PDB file of C-alpha atoms and ligand atoms in Angstrom:
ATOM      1  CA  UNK F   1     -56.639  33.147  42.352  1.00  0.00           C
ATOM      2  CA  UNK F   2     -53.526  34.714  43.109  1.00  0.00           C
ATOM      3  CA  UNK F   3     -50.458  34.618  40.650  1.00  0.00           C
ATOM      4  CA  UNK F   4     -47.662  32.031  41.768  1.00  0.00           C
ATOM      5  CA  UNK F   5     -44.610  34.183  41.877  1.00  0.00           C
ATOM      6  CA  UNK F   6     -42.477  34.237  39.231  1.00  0.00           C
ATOM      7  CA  UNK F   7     -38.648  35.452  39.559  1.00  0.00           C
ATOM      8  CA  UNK F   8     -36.728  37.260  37.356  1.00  0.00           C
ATOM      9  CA  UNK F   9     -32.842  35.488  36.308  1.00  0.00           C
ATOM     10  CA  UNK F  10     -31.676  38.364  38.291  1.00  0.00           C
ATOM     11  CA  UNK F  11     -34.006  37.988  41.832  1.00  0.00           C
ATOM     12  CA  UNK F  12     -33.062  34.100  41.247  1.00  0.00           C
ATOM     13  CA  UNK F  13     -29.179  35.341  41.460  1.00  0.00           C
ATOM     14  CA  UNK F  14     -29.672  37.676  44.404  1.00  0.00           C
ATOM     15  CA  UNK F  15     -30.762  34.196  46.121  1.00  0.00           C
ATOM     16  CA  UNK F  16     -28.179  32.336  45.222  1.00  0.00           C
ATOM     17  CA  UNK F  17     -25.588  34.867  46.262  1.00  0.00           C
ATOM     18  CA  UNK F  18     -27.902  35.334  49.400  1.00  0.00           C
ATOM     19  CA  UNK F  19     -27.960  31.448  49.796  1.00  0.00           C
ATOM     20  CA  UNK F  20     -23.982  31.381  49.944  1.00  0.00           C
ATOM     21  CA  UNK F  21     -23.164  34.263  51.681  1.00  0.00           C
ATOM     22  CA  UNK F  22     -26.029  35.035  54.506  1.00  0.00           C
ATOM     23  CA  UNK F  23     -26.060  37.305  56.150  1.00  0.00           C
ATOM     24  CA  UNK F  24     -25.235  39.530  53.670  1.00  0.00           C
ATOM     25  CA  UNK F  25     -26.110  43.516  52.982  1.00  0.00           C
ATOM     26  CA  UNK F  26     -27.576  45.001  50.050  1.00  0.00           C
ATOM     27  CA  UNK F  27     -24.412  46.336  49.617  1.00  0.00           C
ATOM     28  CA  UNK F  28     -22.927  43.291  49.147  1.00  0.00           C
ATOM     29  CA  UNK F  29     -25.109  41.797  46.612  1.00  0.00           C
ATOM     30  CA  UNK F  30     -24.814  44.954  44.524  1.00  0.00           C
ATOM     31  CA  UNK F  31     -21.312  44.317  44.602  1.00  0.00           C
ATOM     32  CA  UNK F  32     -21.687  40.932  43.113  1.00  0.00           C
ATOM     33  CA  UNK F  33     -23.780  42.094  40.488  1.00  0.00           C
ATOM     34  CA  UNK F  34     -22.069  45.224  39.959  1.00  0.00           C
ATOM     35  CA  UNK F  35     -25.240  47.166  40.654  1.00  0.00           C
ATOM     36  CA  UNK F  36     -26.047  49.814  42.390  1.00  0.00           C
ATOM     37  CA  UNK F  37     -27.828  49.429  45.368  1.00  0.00           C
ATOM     38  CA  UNK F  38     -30.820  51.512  44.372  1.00  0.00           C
ATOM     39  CA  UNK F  39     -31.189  49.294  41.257  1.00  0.00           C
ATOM     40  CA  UNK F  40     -31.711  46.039  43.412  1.00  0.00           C
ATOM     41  CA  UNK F  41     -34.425  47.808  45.766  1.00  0.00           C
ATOM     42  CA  UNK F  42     -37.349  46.372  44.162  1.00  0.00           C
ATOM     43  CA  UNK F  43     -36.006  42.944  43.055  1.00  0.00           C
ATOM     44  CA  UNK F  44     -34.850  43.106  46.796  1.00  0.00           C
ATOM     45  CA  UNK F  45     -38.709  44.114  48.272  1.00  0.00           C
ATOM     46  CA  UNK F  46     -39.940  41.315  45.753  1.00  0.00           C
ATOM     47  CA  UNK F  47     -37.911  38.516  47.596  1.00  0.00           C
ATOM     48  CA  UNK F  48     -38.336  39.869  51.514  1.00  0.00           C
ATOM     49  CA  UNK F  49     -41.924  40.414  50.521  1.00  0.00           C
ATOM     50  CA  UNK F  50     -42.616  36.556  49.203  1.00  0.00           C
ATOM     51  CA  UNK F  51     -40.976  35.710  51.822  1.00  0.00           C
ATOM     52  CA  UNK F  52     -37.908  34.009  50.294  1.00  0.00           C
ATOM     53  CA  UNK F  53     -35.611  36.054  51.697  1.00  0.00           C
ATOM     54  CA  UNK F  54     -35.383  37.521  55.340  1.00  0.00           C
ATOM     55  CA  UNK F  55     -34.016  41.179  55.987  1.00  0.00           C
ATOM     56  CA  UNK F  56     -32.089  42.023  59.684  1.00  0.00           C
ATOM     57  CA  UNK F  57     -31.626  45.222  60.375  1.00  0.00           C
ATOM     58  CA  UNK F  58     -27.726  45.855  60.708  1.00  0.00           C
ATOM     59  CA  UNK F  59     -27.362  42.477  60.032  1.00  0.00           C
ATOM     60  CA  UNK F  60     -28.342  41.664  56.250  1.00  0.00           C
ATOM     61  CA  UNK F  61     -30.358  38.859  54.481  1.00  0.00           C
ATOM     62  CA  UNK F  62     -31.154  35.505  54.708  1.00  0.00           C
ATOM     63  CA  UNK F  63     -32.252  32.988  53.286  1.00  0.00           C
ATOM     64  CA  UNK F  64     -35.299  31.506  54.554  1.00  0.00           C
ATOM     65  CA  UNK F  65     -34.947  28.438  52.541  1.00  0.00           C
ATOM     66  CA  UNK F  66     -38.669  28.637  50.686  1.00  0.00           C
ATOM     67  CA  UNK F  67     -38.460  27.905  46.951  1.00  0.00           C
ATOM     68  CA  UNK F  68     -40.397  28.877  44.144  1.00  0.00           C
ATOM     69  CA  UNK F  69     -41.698  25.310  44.670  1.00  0.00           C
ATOM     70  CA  UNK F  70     -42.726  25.707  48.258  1.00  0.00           C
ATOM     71  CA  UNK F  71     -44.938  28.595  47.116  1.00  0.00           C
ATOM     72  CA  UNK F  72     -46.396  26.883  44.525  1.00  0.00           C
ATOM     73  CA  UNK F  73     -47.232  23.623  47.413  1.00  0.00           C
ATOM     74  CA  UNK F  74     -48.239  26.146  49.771  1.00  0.00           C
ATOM     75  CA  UNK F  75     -50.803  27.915  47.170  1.00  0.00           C
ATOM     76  CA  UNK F  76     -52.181  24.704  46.530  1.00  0.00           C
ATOM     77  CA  UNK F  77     -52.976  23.592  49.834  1.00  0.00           C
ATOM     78  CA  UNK F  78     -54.611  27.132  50.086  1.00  0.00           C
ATOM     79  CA  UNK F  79     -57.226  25.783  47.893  1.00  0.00           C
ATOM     80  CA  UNK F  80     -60.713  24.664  49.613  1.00  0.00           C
ATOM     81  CA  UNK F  81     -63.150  22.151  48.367  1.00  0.00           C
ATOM     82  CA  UNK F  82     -65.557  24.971  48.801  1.00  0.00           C
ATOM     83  CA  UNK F  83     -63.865  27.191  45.948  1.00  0.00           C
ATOM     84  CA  UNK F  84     -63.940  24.623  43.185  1.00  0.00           C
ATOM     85  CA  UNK F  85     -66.649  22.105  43.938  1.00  0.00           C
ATOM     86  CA  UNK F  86     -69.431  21.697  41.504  1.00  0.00           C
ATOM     87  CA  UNK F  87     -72.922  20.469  41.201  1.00  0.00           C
ATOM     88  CA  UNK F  88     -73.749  17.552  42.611  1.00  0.00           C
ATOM     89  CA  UNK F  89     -75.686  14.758  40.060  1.00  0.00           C
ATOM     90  CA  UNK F  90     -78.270  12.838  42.517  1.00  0.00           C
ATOM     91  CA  UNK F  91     -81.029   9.972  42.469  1.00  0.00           C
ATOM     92  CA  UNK F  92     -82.930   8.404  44.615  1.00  0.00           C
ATOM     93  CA  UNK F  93     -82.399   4.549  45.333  1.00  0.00           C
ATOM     94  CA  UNK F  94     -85.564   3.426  43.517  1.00  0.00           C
ATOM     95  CA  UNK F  95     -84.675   5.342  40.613  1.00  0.00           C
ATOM     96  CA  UNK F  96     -84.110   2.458  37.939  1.00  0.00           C
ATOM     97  CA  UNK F  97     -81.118   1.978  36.644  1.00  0.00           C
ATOM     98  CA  UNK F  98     -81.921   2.635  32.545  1.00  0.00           C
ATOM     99  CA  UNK F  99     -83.370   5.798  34.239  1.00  0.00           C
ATOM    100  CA  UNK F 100     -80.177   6.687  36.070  1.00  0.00           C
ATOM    101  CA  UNK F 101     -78.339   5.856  32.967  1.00  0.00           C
ATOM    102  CA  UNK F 102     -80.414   8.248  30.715  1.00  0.00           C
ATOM    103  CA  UNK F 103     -79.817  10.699  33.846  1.00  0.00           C
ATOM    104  CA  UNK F 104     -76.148  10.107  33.520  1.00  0.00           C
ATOM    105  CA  UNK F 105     -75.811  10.902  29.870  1.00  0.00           C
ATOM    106  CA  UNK F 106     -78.075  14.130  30.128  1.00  0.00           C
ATOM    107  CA  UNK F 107     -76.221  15.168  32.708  1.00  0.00           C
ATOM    108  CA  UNK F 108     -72.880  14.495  31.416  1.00  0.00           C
ATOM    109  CA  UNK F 109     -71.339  12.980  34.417  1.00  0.00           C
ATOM    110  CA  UNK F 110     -69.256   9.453  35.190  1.00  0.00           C
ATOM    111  CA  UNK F 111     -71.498   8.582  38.638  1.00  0.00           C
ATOM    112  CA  UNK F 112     -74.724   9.707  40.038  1.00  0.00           C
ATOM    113  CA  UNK F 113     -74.877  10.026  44.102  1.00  0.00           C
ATOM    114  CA  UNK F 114     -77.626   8.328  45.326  1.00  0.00           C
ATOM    115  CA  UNK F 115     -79.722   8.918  48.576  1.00  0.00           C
ATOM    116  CA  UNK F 116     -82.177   7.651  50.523  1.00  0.00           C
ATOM    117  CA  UNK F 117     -84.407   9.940  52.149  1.00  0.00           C
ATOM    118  CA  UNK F 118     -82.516  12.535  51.108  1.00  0.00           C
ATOM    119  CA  UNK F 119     -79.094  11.671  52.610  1.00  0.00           C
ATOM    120  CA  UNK F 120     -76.035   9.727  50.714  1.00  0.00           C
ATOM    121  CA  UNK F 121     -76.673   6.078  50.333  1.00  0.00           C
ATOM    122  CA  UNK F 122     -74.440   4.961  47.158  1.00  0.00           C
ATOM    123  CA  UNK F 123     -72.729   5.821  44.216  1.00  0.00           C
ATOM    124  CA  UNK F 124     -73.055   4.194  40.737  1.00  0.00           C
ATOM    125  CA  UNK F 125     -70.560   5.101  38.192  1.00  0.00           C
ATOM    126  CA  UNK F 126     -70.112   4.147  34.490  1.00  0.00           C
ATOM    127  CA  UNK F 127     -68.796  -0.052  35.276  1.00  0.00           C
ATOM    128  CA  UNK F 128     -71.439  -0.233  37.487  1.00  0.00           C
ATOM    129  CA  UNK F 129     -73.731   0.282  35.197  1.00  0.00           C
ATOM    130  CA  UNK F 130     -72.085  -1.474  32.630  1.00  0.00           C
ATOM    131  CA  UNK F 131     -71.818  -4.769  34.811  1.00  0.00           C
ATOM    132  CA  UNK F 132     -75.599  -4.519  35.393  1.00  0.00           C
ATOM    133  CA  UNK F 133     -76.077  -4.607  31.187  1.00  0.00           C
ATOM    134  CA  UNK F 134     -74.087  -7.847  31.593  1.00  0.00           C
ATOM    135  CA  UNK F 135     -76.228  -9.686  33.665  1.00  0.00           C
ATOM    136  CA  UNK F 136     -79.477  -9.625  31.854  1.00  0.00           C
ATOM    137  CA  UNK F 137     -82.364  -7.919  34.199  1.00  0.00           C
ATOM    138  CA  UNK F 138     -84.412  -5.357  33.229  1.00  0.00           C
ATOM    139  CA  UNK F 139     -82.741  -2.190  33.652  1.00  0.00           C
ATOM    140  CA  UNK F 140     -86.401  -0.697  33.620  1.00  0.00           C
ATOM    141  CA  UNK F 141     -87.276  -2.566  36.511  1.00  0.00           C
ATOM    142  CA  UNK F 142     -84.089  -2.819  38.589  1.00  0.00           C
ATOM    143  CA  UNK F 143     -83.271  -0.006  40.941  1.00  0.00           C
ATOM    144  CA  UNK F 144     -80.107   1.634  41.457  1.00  0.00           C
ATOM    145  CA  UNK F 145     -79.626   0.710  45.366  1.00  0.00           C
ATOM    146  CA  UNK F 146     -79.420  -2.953  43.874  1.00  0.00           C
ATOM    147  CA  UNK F 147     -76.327  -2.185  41.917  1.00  0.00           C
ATOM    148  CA  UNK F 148     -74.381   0.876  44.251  1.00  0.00           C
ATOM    149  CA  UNK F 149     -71.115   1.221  45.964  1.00  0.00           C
ATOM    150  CA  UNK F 150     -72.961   1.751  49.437  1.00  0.00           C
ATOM    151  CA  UNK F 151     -72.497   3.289  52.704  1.00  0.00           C
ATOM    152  CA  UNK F 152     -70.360   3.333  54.806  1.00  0.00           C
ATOM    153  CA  UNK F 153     -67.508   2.288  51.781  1.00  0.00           C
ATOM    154  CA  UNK F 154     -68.491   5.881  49.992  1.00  0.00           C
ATOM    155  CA  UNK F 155     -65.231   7.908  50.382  1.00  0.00           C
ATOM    156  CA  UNK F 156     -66.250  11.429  50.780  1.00  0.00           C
ATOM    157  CA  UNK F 157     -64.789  14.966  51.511  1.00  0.00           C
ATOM    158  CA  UNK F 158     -66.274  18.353  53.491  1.00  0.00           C
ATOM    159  CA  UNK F 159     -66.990  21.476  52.126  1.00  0.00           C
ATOM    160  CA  UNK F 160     -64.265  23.102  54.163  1.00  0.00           C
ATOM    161  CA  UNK F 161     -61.898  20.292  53.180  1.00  0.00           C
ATOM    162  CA  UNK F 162     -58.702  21.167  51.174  1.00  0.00           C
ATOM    163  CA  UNK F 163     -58.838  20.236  47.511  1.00  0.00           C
ATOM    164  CA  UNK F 164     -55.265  18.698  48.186  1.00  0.00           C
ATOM    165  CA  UNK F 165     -56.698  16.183  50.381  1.00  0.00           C
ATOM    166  CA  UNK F 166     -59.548  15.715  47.840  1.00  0.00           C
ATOM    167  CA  UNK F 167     -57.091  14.417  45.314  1.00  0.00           C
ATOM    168  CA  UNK F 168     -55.237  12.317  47.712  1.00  0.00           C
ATOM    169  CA  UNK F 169     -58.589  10.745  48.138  1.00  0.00           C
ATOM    170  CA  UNK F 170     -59.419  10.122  44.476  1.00  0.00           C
ATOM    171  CA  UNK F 171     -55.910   8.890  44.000  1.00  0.00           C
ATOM    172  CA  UNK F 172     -55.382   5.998  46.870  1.00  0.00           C
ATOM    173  CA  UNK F 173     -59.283   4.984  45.932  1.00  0.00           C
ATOM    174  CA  UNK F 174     -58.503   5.232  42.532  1.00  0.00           C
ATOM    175  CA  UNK F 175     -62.065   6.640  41.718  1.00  0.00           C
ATOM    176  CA  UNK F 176     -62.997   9.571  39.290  1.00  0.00           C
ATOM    177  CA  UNK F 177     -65.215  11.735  42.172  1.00  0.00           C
ATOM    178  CA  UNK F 178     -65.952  12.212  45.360  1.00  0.00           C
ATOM    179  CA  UNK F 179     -69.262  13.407  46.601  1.00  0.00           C
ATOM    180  CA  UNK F 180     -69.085  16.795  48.748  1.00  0.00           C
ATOM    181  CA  UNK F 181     -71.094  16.317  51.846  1.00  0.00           C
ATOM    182  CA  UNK F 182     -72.765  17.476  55.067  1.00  0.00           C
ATOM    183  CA  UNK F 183     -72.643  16.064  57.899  1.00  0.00           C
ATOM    184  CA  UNK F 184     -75.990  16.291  59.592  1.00  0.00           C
ATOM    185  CA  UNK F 185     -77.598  14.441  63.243  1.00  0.00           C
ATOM    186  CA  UNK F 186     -75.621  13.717  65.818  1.00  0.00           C
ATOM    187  CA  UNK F 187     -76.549  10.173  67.206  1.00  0.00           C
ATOM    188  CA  UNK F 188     -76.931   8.737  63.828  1.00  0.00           C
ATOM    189  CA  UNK F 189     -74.347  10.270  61.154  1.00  0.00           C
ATOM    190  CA  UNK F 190     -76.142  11.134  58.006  1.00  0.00           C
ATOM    191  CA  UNK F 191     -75.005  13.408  55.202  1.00  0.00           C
ATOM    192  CA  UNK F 192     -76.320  15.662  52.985  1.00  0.00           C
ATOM    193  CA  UNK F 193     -74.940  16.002  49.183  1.00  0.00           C
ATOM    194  CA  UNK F 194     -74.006  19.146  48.509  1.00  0.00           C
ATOM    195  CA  UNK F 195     -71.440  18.740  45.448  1.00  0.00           C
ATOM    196  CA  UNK F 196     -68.594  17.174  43.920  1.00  0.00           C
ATOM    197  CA  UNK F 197     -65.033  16.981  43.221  1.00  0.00           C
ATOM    198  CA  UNK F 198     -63.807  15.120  39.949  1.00  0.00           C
ATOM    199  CA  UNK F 199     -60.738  14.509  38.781  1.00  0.00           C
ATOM    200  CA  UNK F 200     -61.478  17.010  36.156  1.00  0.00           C
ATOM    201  CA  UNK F 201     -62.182  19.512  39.010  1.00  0.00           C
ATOM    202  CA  UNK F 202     -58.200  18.806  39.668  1.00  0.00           C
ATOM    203  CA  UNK F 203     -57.189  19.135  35.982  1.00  0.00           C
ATOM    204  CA  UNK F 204     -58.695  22.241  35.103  1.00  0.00           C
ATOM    205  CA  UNK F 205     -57.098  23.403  38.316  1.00  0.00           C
ATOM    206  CA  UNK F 206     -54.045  22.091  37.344  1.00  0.00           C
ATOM    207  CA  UNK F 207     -54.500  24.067  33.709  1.00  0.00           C
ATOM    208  CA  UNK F 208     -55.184  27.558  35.835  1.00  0.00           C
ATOM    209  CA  UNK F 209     -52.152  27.186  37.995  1.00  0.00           C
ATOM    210  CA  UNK F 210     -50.013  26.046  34.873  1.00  0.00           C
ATOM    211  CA  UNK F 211     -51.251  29.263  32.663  1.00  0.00           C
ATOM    212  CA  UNK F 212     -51.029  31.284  36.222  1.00  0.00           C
ATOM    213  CA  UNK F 213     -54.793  32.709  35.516  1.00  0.00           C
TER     214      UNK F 213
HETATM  215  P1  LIG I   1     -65.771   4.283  36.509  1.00  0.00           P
HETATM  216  O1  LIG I   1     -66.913   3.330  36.750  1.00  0.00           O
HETATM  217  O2  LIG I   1     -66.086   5.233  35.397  1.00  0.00           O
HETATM  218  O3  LIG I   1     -64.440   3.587  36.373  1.00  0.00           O
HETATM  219  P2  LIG I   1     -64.956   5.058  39.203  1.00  0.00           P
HETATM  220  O4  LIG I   1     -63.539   4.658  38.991  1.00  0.00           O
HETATM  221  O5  LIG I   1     -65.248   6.319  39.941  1.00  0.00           O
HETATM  222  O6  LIG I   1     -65.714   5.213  37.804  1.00  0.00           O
HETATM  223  O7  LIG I   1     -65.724   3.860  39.949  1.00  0.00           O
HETATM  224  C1  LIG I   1     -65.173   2.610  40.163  1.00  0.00           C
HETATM  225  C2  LIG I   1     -65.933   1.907  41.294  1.00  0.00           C
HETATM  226  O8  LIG I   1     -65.817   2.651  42.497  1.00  0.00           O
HETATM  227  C3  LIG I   1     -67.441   1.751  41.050  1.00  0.00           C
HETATM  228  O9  LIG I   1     -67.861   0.500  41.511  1.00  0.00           O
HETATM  229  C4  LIG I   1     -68.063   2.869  41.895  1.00  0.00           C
HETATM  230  O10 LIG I   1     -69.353   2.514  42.402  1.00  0.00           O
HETATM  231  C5  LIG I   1     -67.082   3.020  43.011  1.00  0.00           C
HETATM  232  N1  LIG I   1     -66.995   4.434  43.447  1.00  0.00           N
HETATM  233  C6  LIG I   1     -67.044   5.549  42.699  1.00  0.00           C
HETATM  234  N2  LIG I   1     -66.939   6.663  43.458  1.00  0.00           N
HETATM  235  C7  LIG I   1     -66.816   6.244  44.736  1.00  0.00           C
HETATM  236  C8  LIG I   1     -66.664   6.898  46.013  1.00  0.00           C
HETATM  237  N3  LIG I   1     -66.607   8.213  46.106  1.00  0.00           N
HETATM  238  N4  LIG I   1     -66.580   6.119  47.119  1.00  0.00           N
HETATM  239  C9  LIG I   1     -66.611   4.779  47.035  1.00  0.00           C
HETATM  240  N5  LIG I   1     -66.755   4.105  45.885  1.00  0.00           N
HETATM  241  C10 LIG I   1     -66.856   4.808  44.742  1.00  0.00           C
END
């Protein structure tokens, strides 16, 4: 992933002096720095480059009013479900639910998609399973389609998705993943399950972005 940009104390003056003045020349902001002009050059190709600034010929600078901040937004919104997905976990509906469980633990997951004939049906996560243990039926014998979140409640995302609107999902849902899907059919809408998005998919993000790897 690209670098967010990071400005030097001097490129963030050159703004602010750009910021008050606009349109200004290069002259003018070496002035106000006592620079030469030659000096500024590259801090000056930095800013028109990134876009934060906005050169006119004869004219000067301006200021295009993007922040540091509105790079970092605009990076993150760059970001596809597609580049940061991972593996979806997945049982069938008759799997039983001590099976699903064991699944769950190998696996090292918080909620197992489940399909039926291959396409989405449910998800079970950790309480549902726990709520099952509560009620006293053989988790040998019950299946998981007894104890899912079903279709059509699943709240799901597409592959070419942005990860930005994956979160926003996880967040007003308050769940912990999202299953990645397909759509496939036309009359009859089914999907395929292709990955996942966690909120640990968002906080390792969150890590990269904060150690700019
Ligand atoms: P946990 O059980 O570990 O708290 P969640 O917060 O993800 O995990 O799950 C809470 C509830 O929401 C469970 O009943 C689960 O079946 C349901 N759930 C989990 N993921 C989804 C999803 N993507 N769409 C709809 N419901 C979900």
């Amino acid at each position: 992933m690209d670098a967010i940009i990071r400005l030097s104390e001097r490129q963030e003056k050159i703004i602010d002096i750009v910021r008050r003045n606009e349109p200004i020349t290069s002259e003018a902001i070496a002035g106000e720095l006592n620079l030469t002009r030659a000096t500024l050059r590259p801090d000056l190709a930095i800013l028109t480059m990134s876009g934060i600034l906005d050169a006119r010929p004869k004219v000067g600078y301006f200021y295009t009013g993007k922040t540091n901040l509105s790079f970092i937004s605009d990076k993150i919104k760059e970001i596809k479900v597609e580049d940061v997905k991972s593996l979806p976990v997945v049982a069938d509906e008759s799997t039983s639910i001590y099976d699903a469980i064991v699944l769950m633990f190998l696996e090292d997951v918080g909620s197992v998609y489940v399909t039926n004939k291959g396409f989405l049906s449910g998800v079970v996560s950790r309480k549902d399973f726990l709520k099952s243990t509560l009620g006293g039926v053989d988790l040998t014998k019950m299946p998981i389609g007894m104890i899912m979140t079903r279709m059509p409640n699943i709240v799901h995302i597409g592959i070419d998705d942005s990860l930005l609107n994956a979160a926003i999902r996880l967040i007003d849902h308050e769940i912990d993943s999202l299953p990645v899907v397909e759509e496939v059919g036309e009359e009859e809408k089914n999907y395929k399950v292709i990955g996942r998005i966690t909120k640990t998919t968002i906080t390792r993000l969150f890590v990269e972005l904060g150690r700019n790897e």
